[in-house]
Structures are given as C-alpha cells and as structure tokens.
C-alpha cells in the first residue's frame, strides 16, 4: 500500500486507529495477528540436520571408513573406540553450534529497542518488538525509528536515512500527503522507515509496517541468501586431511607389502597396516579444534564478544588491519562538554565540572558561570529517565549533563522558570530560542542558585530568552558579552579566535546568549527576538575517546596490526580523536575524506590504501571499497559496522564485527562476531584469544603428528633392522586412544604464551607446518622410533622376554614427555611451572596410571598382550622415555639463545 499518497485521516481509518493510539487489548490482539516487530533470521537447520552436519568433515569420513574396515576384520573393540570418538566430536560441535544460535537469540532480545507510543490515550514506553500496525509512535531527536511510519504531525523533524538510502544528509519531514505513486524512499518525506533515526525536532506517526514487512526487512531477506565462505583454518584442515589420507594409505601399503615379503602372516600385516592407518590419522584433531574454539568462544562472551561463527575465533589471529568506526567503538558515543569560554577565560571541563571558576552561587549581580549554566539547563529538551539515563539529542544531553554536574538541576529550575514559548532549531538560522517566565513558586526555597535579577526584569512578570547556536551567526546578533565586571562590548576578533582554537581541537563549538524582556513579545519572529543579545559564553563538545581504546591501539601496533578509523565525522574531529588514541601520527597523507576517496579508481586507491589511517566523511557504502582494496593487497581485514549499509562490507571482510548495542539486526546477521559493549578494546582481546587458540591447535598438531610419526617410524624401520614387528594392532590403537585423547584435549587449555601480542600476525595463507613444525614432527618422530627400536633390540639381545611390553611402554610414555615439553615454543617447562596447565597435568597422570594398569593388572594382560615388568625393566623404560623430553627442552634452549643473538 502506498501510504505516502494517503491523507492522515485515510491512513488512520485504513489501520482502524486514531491519534489517541490503540487500546492495550487491541494492541495485544494485533501482536498475535502480525507477530513481533523483529527481523526474522533465515530458516534455521533442524536440530537433527545440525547434528548430521558434524559428520561432513573429510577426516571424520576417513575415520568412519577405518571403523567399518576394523569391524569387518573382527576388531570390534577398535570399531567401537573409533565410533565413540567420532560421536563425541559430533556432540561437542553440535552443542556449540546450538548454543551459538541460542546466544544470538538472547542477544537480539537483549538489544531490543524501547520506544514511546500512545496507548489508551497516554504515552507509554514499550519494547520495539511489541509495536503493531496502527500504533501511534512519538519520535524525538536522537531516537531510532522503530517501524515503518506515516507521519501524523511533525515539528521541524529531520531523519537520517543513510542506513537505508545512502543519503548522508538528514531529510526534513512533514505530514502532508504526496501525489507521485512511484517516489523513491528517500523522497517520501511524510514517511520514516525502520532502522533510520531522527536528528532534529519531534513528531508523531502511525505504524504502517512491522518486522519483515518493513523496507529494512526486505533488505535483511536479501542478505540472508548469501553463502558463507570457508575460513583459512577450514581450508587448511581440508587440504591437510586430504594429503594426510593419501600419505597414510601409501605408507600402510608399503608396510603391508614389506611385511608379507619378509614372511610375516598376511592377516597380521593387514591388521597392522589398518591399525597404523588409524593411528596415523589424528582422529582427535576435529574434537580438539572444536573444543578449542568452543572454549575460546565461551571465554570471549565473558569479555563481551559473541562469536556467531565458531571458526572466526581462530581467524582473528590472522588479522592485519582493524578498520573501526569512530563513534561508540573508539569513542564513548556520548557528547561531552570538554571546554568552556566564560568570563574571558577558556577553562577545561573534562572532569565534568569547571576546573577554574568563580563561586557559582555568588549573589553578585553578574556571575557569568551561573548564568551560563542556568541557560544551558533551561534551554535543552533533554530529560533524565527514572533510571538516571539522559535522553534526547546528543548535543542537548551534553549541555544538560554539564549543567547538572555543576549543581544546576533542570527540573528544579523549570519549576521556578517554566518554558513559556520557543522558536525551534532551524538549519538555515543555525540557532534556537526558548522563553522562560517566573512561576508562582519561584519565591520558594530551592537548592539551585537564585535567578539573575538585573537580567530578568519586570518583577514576577519578567521573561528571559536564551538563544543558542553557531558563534559565527550569533556574534552578529549580539550587542555585548557578560563578564564578572558587568556587560562589556564584544571583542569580535578575540572571541572568534577562541572559537577557532576550540574548533581546531576537534570540538563542536556552541554559543549561548540571552535577552531580558518585560513580557513575552507579541512578534515572535526570529528577526525580532534573536537580536540585541548578550553572549554568556561558548561550550566546546566532542565525543571523547575511550581510555581503554588508547591502550588497545597501542597493543595493536605492538602486535603488527594496523588500526584504522572510519567515520562520517569532520576531518578535524577525526584527526583529533585519532591523534589522542595514537592511531594517527603527524602525517597529513594518512587521512582521506569520502569525497577524495570517491574520485580515486580502485587501482589508484590500492596504491595509497596501506598508508591511510583515518577515513573522514565516509559513507557506509564506501567501506566495501576499503575492504576490497586492503584484501587485494594481501591484508586480512576486520571491519566494524552497525548500519544496514554496513552489512555488505561486514560480509566481505575476513572478520565482520557488528555492534551489539547500536547495531541493526541486519548488520548482526552479516557479521562473524558481535561486540556486546561496542568497544574497540574487545576486538583486541578477541584477536589475542584467536592467536592463543591457533597456537594451541598447532601445538596439538605438533604433538599428535609427532606421536603418529614415532609409531610409523617404529613399525616401518623394524623390518629393515631385522627386528620382528614391534607392536601389535591393540598396542597401536591403545597408544592412539590414551595419548591422542586426554593430553591432546588438555592442550586446548594452555594459557597464551608470553609476548603473544608482540609478534606480527601470521599470514592467512601460511601453512600449518610453517616455522619448523614439519621438521620437528620428522626429527622428534625419528627420535621416538629410535628409542623404541633401541629398547626392542637391547631387550632381545639381552634375553628379556618382555621386550614387546617395554617397547609399548617406551613409545607411550615418550609421547607423554613430548606433550609436556611442547607447551611452549621457546620457554622451558620448568619456567612455565608444573601447575600452569592443571588439565594437562591431570591428563598426564591419568595416562601414566592407565598405561601402568595395562602392565600390572592381571586381568588386562591378555587383553593388551602385555606382561608385568620387573623394577629394573620399568626403570630402563622410564629412562628411555625421558629422552624425547630432554631433547625437545635442549631444542628450546637453542632457540632461546638464537633469539638473543
């Protein structure tokens, strides 16, 4: 229905409503009919399909095939063991995915906007999700439009529609019907759309569409149809799994062939080859990765980062650029008065109060600070809600707040000097005026300072007007300036110089003036009222940077990550904030405006993009150009956003970061991660966690692949040394189960290494086996194999009948020594401390106990084909088992010394 063409009366009639709004009963009935005013997520997978998806991984499929083969050849115990591991992995993955979906739902509920409606003829605040067609909504400056609306009345209302139309200039609204049927959304000036927000004035409108029926809902629907892209970790693991499977099959075929040629029984060699295949595939790897990511996601939620897509936890570790919005992420998203010019002095108010001022409760005829604070409090439209939160236009709330903190309570002042008239803000005049008279209670005692008698003339009937606006406009309308010595002529050059200095510091400068009247003027035109003014002072405002963001920027730089600010704000303000945060150094080329960006082709932009640190006056749709240019240069980009227009850039970025408080549902749907506190520092915490998780995944791969390498070398080299097959299939599967399982999983809990945020990010296309990991797997695996084969050869030569049990124990416990040694790439195990990873210590103790149980519990001997070892044999195996631990500690010592050199 073309609501913009309808008269107000027709719109109300069609929606069976009135200017008094709906009754509570009717609103409830319509809520049941139309559903909540929310953006629906795309059809979710059923719980069963979510569970089945856990079995699609290539390595899981290989394991299932191995389990089937083991079952066919009669090794039922092996089949059961593999199936248990696979199912456990699937359950863990399923539970995390299910919990992530639930967390998303909870977040949407938490972030639901509240809105003011007329119900039963009275204003009432309700959750935005409870709005229904026919509701009458009261819209004020600074409020987000909660649904698609047709205006009933407006008072100089302007709405920022950039999130929907891309038009950055706010649109002035009215309530008259429009006649063109096919007007684009941006020209439907009697309508407001869900997700946009009002910047000036006030208005009321009737809701015509909610939820997915809104224009915003239509965009959300389109975005949800996009396919997800695999993360670097998923791609690496898929390639790793495929290559590993081919290598394992080749090795097992070779072992089987050599064994048969040497005269070993074919069935034994087939079982050995299959056992080796099962051993060589790190079946615990999917479980370890899933658990690592799940634990990381759980930890990050406590740090205010909700991970929507689990692999994104690890992907954060690759980030080379963090492109962040300024407002609310790097700054507090709260306009604050930082400086005031009053009584000829420029004073700081960063602490909330004047740091240099005269006694504001003075009873002298002229005390400029008192007069200025009174004017600031009375002339604003901002209010405090029952919870003490400031509501209204950001500039107005800043003025309200500074007055309130200095003891000038608006409510108390209004009881004495109620507003009797106003001339609203006009972008052409660049100012607004309010009129205040005395009330009947003005003589009562009050905690606020008394009025200013010389300036409010006419006894009880006197009226004062306060005009605030741009200094360059009001200076021409003023006759004098208030000082502590009385009214003085204006030094035009001096006051403009002060204003320019404040503006150069990135402050938004506002001038406050006043005029006294005997009575309310009959001619209320701006030309008559806004003249002959007295300047009270200037206020300088800005949205100040977050303290924690400055530290986070410093950490980013140390970690080799380049922080970039993107804002729709003025370049001077952007430069000031960027310098205060440490993003920008004295480099004029490091800042670019949206207009300059628009003129550059993608090729020209790519030549400059790596040097730019601040983007000012940038439209949301230009973000995708920034992301694309950085990605074309091989960078790995995290991008923040909150608007509908940000969604394509969030999807395109390697890590899309949505805002949990200010973000639209559409931007959250497009993101990989949601900041529950909209704070830049939270992204940096998430990057650190991502690096820790990838480090731990690498440690597990190092551990499990070295263990598997040791088993392969032991079995593969034995025939060439003239030794019998050293291990039986049950030994291989047992070692695989107890050593790969608990100790491997416990590595996921390993704390972050020292200096994790003092090293550059890894390249996204870097191999898992980079930085000597592949070499380590080969040489330590060979050392394990050598220790095992030496044990076998020595035992056979010296006539020890228990040689197979000794080899079995050496290989198992060597792997335990290895897992303790690789907890850090360079730091000694003894410096790390025995108790710094308690789960791993517990897993080590349990594995050792289980291995001893297979040797010394008689009922287990026939199952595991073992025999009890003598004390000397046990001492010998323990000594040889420690060789790997000692060798890896020596390797780390060499690395530390090499690093120092």
Coordinates of C-alpha atoms in Angstrom, one line a residue, residues 99-427:
X99 CA 24.4 -22.7 21.9
X100 CA 25.7 -20.0 19.4
X101 CA 22.2 -19.9 17.9
X102 CA 20.6 -19.6 21.3
X103 CA 23.1 -16.9 22.3
X104 CA 22.2 -15.0 19.1
X105 CA 18.5 -15.1 20.0
X106 CA 19.3 -14.0 23.5
X107 CA 21.3 -11.1 22.2
X108 CA 18.5 -10.0 19.9
X109 CA 16.2 -10.0 22.9
X110 CA 18.7 -8.0 25.0
X111 CA 19.4 -5.4 22.3
X112 CA 15.7 -4.8 21.6
X113 CA 14.9 -1.1 21.4
X114 CA 12.4 0.7 23.5
X115 CA 10.0 3.2 22.0
X116 CA 7.4 5.7 23.2
X117 CA 3.8 5.0 21.9
X118 CA 0.3 6.4 22.7
X119 CA -1.8 3.6 24.1
X120 CA -5.2 4.2 25.8
X121 CA -4.6 7.9 25.0
X122 CA -1.5 8.1 27.2
X123 CA 2.3 8.0 26.4
X124 CA 3.9 4.7 27.3
X125 CA 7.4 3.1 26.8
X126 CA 7.3 -0.4 25.3
X127 CA 9.8 -2.7 23.7
X128 CA 10.2 -2.0 20.0
X129 CA 9.4 -5.7 19.2
X130 CA 5.8 -5.1 20.7
X131 CA 4.9 -2.5 18.1
X132 CA 2.0 -3.3 15.8
X133 CA 0.4 -1.7 12.7
X134 CA -1.9 1.1 13.9
X135 CA 0.3 2.1 16.9
X136 CA 1.0 5.8 17.3
X137 CA 4.7 6.4 17.9
X138 CA 6.2 9.6 19.5
X139 CA 9.6 10.3 17.8
X140 CA 12.1 12.7 19.4
X141 CA 15.6 13.8 18.3
X142 CA 18.2 11.0 18.7
X143 CA 15.6 8.2 18.6
X144 CA 15.8 5.3 16.2
X145 CA 12.7 4.8 14.0
X146 CA 11.3 1.5 15.3
X147 CA 9.0 0.6 12.4
X148 CA 7.8 2.0 9.0
X149 CA 5.6 5.0 9.9
X150 CA 3.3 7.6 8.2
X151 CA 3.7 11.0 10.0
X152 CA 0.6 12.5 11.6
X153 CA 2.4 15.7 12.7
X154 CA 6.0 17.0 12.8
X155 CA 7.8 19.9 14.4
X156 CA 11.0 20.6 12.3
X157 CA 11.7 16.9 12.3
X158 CA 14.7 15.7 10.4
X159 CA 15.5 12.0 9.9
X160 CA 18.9 10.5 9.0
X161 CA 18.2 7.8 6.4
X162 CA 21.7 6.9 5.3
X163 CA 21.3 3.4 6.7
X164 CA 18.5 2.8 4.1
X165 CA 19.1 5.2 1.2
X166 CA 22.8 6.0 1.5
X167 CA 21.9 9.7 1.6
X168 CA 24.0 11.2 4.4
X169 CA 22.1 14.5 4.7
X170 CA 19.1 14.3 7.1
X171 CA 15.8 14.7 5.4
X172 CA 13.2 17.2 6.7
X173 CA 9.9 15.6 7.3
X174 CA 6.3 16.8 7.0
X175 CA 2.8 15.2 7.3
X176 CA 1.1 16.3 4.0
X177 CA 0.2 13.6 1.5
X178 CA 2.4 13.2 -1.6
X179 CA 0.9 12.5 -5.0
X180 CA 3.6 10.7 -7.0
X181 CA 2.9 7.0 -6.7
X182 CA 6.5 5.8 -7.6
X183 CA 8.5 8.1 -5.4
X184 CA 11.8 6.6 -4.2
X185 CA 12.1 6.0 -0.5
X186 CA 14.4 9.0 0.0
X187 CA 11.8 11.4 -1.4
X188 CA 8.8 10.1 0.7
X189 CA 9.1 12.9 3.1
X190 CA 5.9 12.1 5.1
X191 CA 7.3 8.6 5.9
X192 CA 10.0 7.2 8.2
X193 CA 11.5 3.8 7.9
X194 CA 12.6 1.2 10.5
X195 CA 16.4 1.5 11.3
X196 CA 16.7 5.2 10.4
X197 CA 16.9 7.8 13.2
X198 CA 15.7 11.3 13.9
X199 CA 18.3 14.0 14.3
X200 CA 16.2 17.2 15.0
X201 CA 12.8 18.1 16.1
X202 CA 9.8 16.0 17.2
X203 CA 7.0 14.1 15.5
X204 CA 4.3 11.5 15.8
X205 CA 3.4 8.9 13.3
X206 CA 1.3 5.8 12.8
X207 CA 2.9 2.5 12.3
X208 CA 2.1 1.0 8.8
X209 CA 4.5 -2.0 8.7
X210 CA 6.5 -4.0 11.2
X211 CA 9.2 -6.8 11.2
X212 CA 10.0 -8.4 7.8
X213 CA 7.2 -6.3 6.1
X214 CA 9.3 -3.1 6.6
X215 CA 11.8 -1.8 4.0
X216 CA 14.6 -2.9 6.3
X217 CA 13.1 -6.4 6.5
X218 CA 13.2 -6.7 2.7
X219 CA 17.0 -5.9 2.7
X220 CA 17.5 -8.4 5.6
X221 CA 15.8 -11.0 3.5
X222 CA 18.2 -10.4 0.5
X223 CA 21.3 -10.5 2.8
X224 CA 20.3 -13.8 4.3
X225 CA 20.5 -15.6 1.0
X226 CA 24.3 -15.1 0.7
X227 CA 26.6 -18.2 1.1
X228 CA 29.2 -18.4 3.8
X229 CA 32.9 -18.5 2.8
X230 CA 35.3 -21.1 4.4
X231 CA 37.8 -19.6 6.9
X232 CA 41.6 -20.1 6.5
X233 CA 41.6 -22.8 9.2
X234 CA 38.8 -24.8 7.5
X235 CA 40.6 -24.6 4.2
X236 CA 44.0 -25.6 5.8
X237 CA 42.5 -28.6 7.6
X238 CA 40.6 -29.8 4.5
X239 CA 43.9 -29.8 2.5
X240 CA 45.8 -31.3 5.4
X241 CA 43.3 -34.1 5.8
X242 CA 43.3 -35.0 2.1
X243 CA 47.1 -35.0 1.8
X244 CA 47.4 -37.0 5.1
X245 CA 45.0 -39.6 3.9
X246 CA 46.9 -40.2 0.7
X247 CA 50.3 -40.3 2.6
X248 CA 48.9 -42.7 5.2
X249 CA 47.5 -45.1 2.6
X250 CA 50.8 -45.1 0.7
X251 CA 52.8 -45.8 3.9
X252 CA 50.4 -48.6 5.1
X253 CA 50.5 -50.3 1.7
X254 CA 54.4 -50.2 1.9
X255 CA 54.4 -51.6 5.4
X256 CA 51.9 -54.4 4.4
X257 CA 54.0 -55.3 1.3
X258 CA 57.4 -55.3 3.1
X259 CA 55.9 -57.5 5.9
X260 CA 54.4 -60.0 3.6
X261 CA 57.7 -60.2 1.5
X262 CA 59.6 -60.9 4.8
X263 CA 57.3 -63.8 5.5
X264 CA 55.0 -62.3 8.2
X265 CA 51.4 -63.6 8.3
X266 CA 49.3 -61.7 5.8
X267 CA 46.4 -61.3 8.3
X268 CA 48.7 -59.9 10.9
X269 CA 50.3 -57.4 8.4
X270 CA 46.8 -56.4 7.2
X271 CA 45.7 -55.7 10.8
X272 CA 49.0 -53.9 11.5
X273 CA 48.6 -51.7 8.3
X274 CA 45.0 -50.8 9.2
X275 CA 46.0 -50.1 12.9
X276 CA 48.8 -47.9 11.6
X277 CA 46.3 -46.1 9.3
X278 CA 44.0 -45.5 12.2
X279 CA 47.0 -44.4 14.4
X280 CA 48.4 -42.1 11.7
X281 CA 45.1 -40.1 11.3
X282 CA 44.7 -37.7 14.2
X283 CA 41.1 -38.5 14.9
X284 CA 41.1 -36.3 18.0
X285 CA 42.1 -33.3 15.8
X286 CA 38.5 -32.3 14.9
X287 CA 37.4 -32.6 18.6
X288 CA 40.4 -30.6 19.8
X289 CA 39.8 -27.8 17.3
X290 CA 36.1 -27.8 18.1
X291 CA 36.7 -27.8 21.9
X292 CA 39.5 -25.1 21.5
X293 CA 37.1 -22.9 19.5
X294 CA 34.2 -23.6 21.9
X295 CA 36.2 -22.8 25.0
X296 CA 37.6 -19.6 23.2
X297 CA 34.0 -18.5 22.3
X298 CA 32.8 -19.1 25.9
X299 CA 35.7 -17.1 27.2
X300 CA 35.1 -14.3 24.8
X301 CA 31.4 -14.0 25.7
X302 CA 32.6 -13.1 29.3
X303 CA 34.8 -10.5 27.6
X304 CA 31.8 -9.0 25.7
X305 CA 32.4 -10.7 22.3
X306 CA 29.8 -13.0 21.0
X307 CA 31.1 -15.3 18.3
X308 CA 28.4 -16.1 15.7
X309 CA 30.6 -18.4 13.5
X310 CA 32.9 -20.6 15.5
X311 CA 35.9 -20.8 13.1
X312 CA 36.0 -17.0 13.4
X313 CA 37.6 -17.3 16.8
X314 CA 40.8 -18.7 15.2
X315 CA 40.6 -16.5 12.2
X316 CA 41.0 -13.4 14.4
X317 CA 44.6 -14.5 14.9
X318 CA 45.4 -13.6 11.2
X319 CA 44.0 -10.1 11.3
X320 CA 46.5 -7.5 9.9
X321 CA 44.1 -4.5 9.8
X322 CA 41.2 -3.5 12.1
X323 CA 39.0 -0.9 10.4
X324 CA 36.9 0.6 13.2
X325 CA 34.0 3.0 13.3
X326 CA 34.8 6.0 15.5
X327 CA 31.6 6.7 17.3
X328 CA 30.8 4.4 20.1
X329 CA 33.6 1.9 19.3
X330 CA 36.7 4.1 19.7
X331 CA 34.8 6.8 21.5
X332 CA 32.2 6.8 24.3
X333 CA 29.3 7.6 21.9
X334 CA 28.4 10.4 24.4
X335 CA 28.8 14.0 23.5
X336 CA 30.7 15.7 26.4
X337 CA 31.5 19.4 27.1
X338 CA 35.3 19.4 27.3
X339 CA 35.9 23.2 27.3
X340 CA 34.0 26.4 28.1
X341 CA 34.8 30.0 27.4
X342 CA 33.2 32.1 30.1
X343 CA 34.2 35.5 31.7
X344 CA 37.1 35.9 29.2
X345 CA 38.7 32.6 30.3
X346 CA 39.0 29.2 28.4
X347 CA 38.6 26.5 31.0
X348 CA 38.6 22.7 30.9
X349 CA 35.5 20.7 31.9
X350 CA 36.9 17.2 31.1
X351 CA 36.4 16.2 34.8
X352 CA 32.7 17.1 34.5
X353 CA 33.0 20.3 36.5
X354 CA 34.7 23.7 35.8
X355 CA 38.3 23.3 36.8
X356 CA 38.6 27.0 37.2
X357 CA 35.6 29.1 38.1
X358 CA 34.2 31.8 40.4
X359 CA 31.7 30.9 43.1
X360 CA 28.7 29.9 41.1
X361 CA 26.3 30.5 44.0
X362 CA 27.5 34.1 44.3
X363 CA 24.8 36.7 45.0
X364 CA 26.6 39.4 43.0
X365 CA 24.6 40.9 40.1
X366 CA 26.9 39.4 37.4
X367 CA 28.3 35.9 37.8
X368 CA 28.8 34.6 34.2
X369 CA 29.3 30.8 35.0
X370 CA 26.0 30.7 37.0
X371 CA 24.1 32.5 34.2
X372 CA 25.6 30.2 31.6
X373 CA 24.8 27.0 33.5
X374 CA 21.2 28.2 34.1
X375 CA 20.8 28.9 30.4
X376 CA 22.3 25.5 29.4
X377 CA 19.9 23.7 31.8
X378 CA 16.7 25.6 30.8
X379 CA 17.2 25.7 27.0
X380 CA 17.7 22.0 26.4
X381 CA 15.0 19.5 25.5
X382 CA 16.9 16.6 27.1
X383 CA 15.5 14.8 30.2
X384 CA 16.6 12.2 32.7
X385 CA 14.6 9.0 32.8
X386 CA 13.7 7.2 36.0
X387 CA 17.0 5.2 35.8
X388 CA 19.0 8.3 35.6
X389 CA 19.9 7.9 31.9
X390 CA 19.9 11.0 29.7
X391 CA 17.5 11.0 26.8
X392 CA 17.4 13.4 23.8
X393 CA 19.7 14.9 21.1
X394 CA 23.4 14.2 21.9
X395 CA 24.3 17.9 21.9
X396 CA 21.4 18.8 24.2
X397 CA 22.3 15.9 26.6
X398 CA 25.9 17.2 26.8
X399 CA 24.7 20.6 27.8
X400 CA 22.2 19.2 30.2
X401 CA 24.9 17.0 31.8
X402 CA 27.5 19.7 32.3
X403 CA 24.9 22.0 33.9
X404 CA 23.6 19.1 36.1
X405 CA 27.1 18.1 37.3
X406 CA 27.7 21.7 38.3
X407 CA 24.6 21.8 40.5
X408 CA 22.1 23.3 38.1
X409 CA 19.2 20.9 38.1
X410 CA 16.9 21.4 35.1
X411 CA 13.7 20.1 36.8
X412 CA 14.2 22.4 39.8
X413 CA 15.0 25.4 37.6
X414 CA 11.9 24.7 35.4
X415 CA 9.7 24.8 38.5
X416 CA 10.8 28.4 39.0
X417 CA 11.3 29.4 35.4
X418 CA 9.0 27.3 33.2
X419 CA 9.3 27.5 29.5
X420 CA 6.6 29.6 28.0
X421 CA 7.5 29.7 24.3
X422 CA 10.2 28.6 21.9
X423 CA 11.4 29.0 18.4
X424 CA 12.8 25.6 17.3
X425 CA 16.2 25.0 15.8
X426 CA 16.4 25.8 12.1
X427 CA 19.3 24.7 10.0

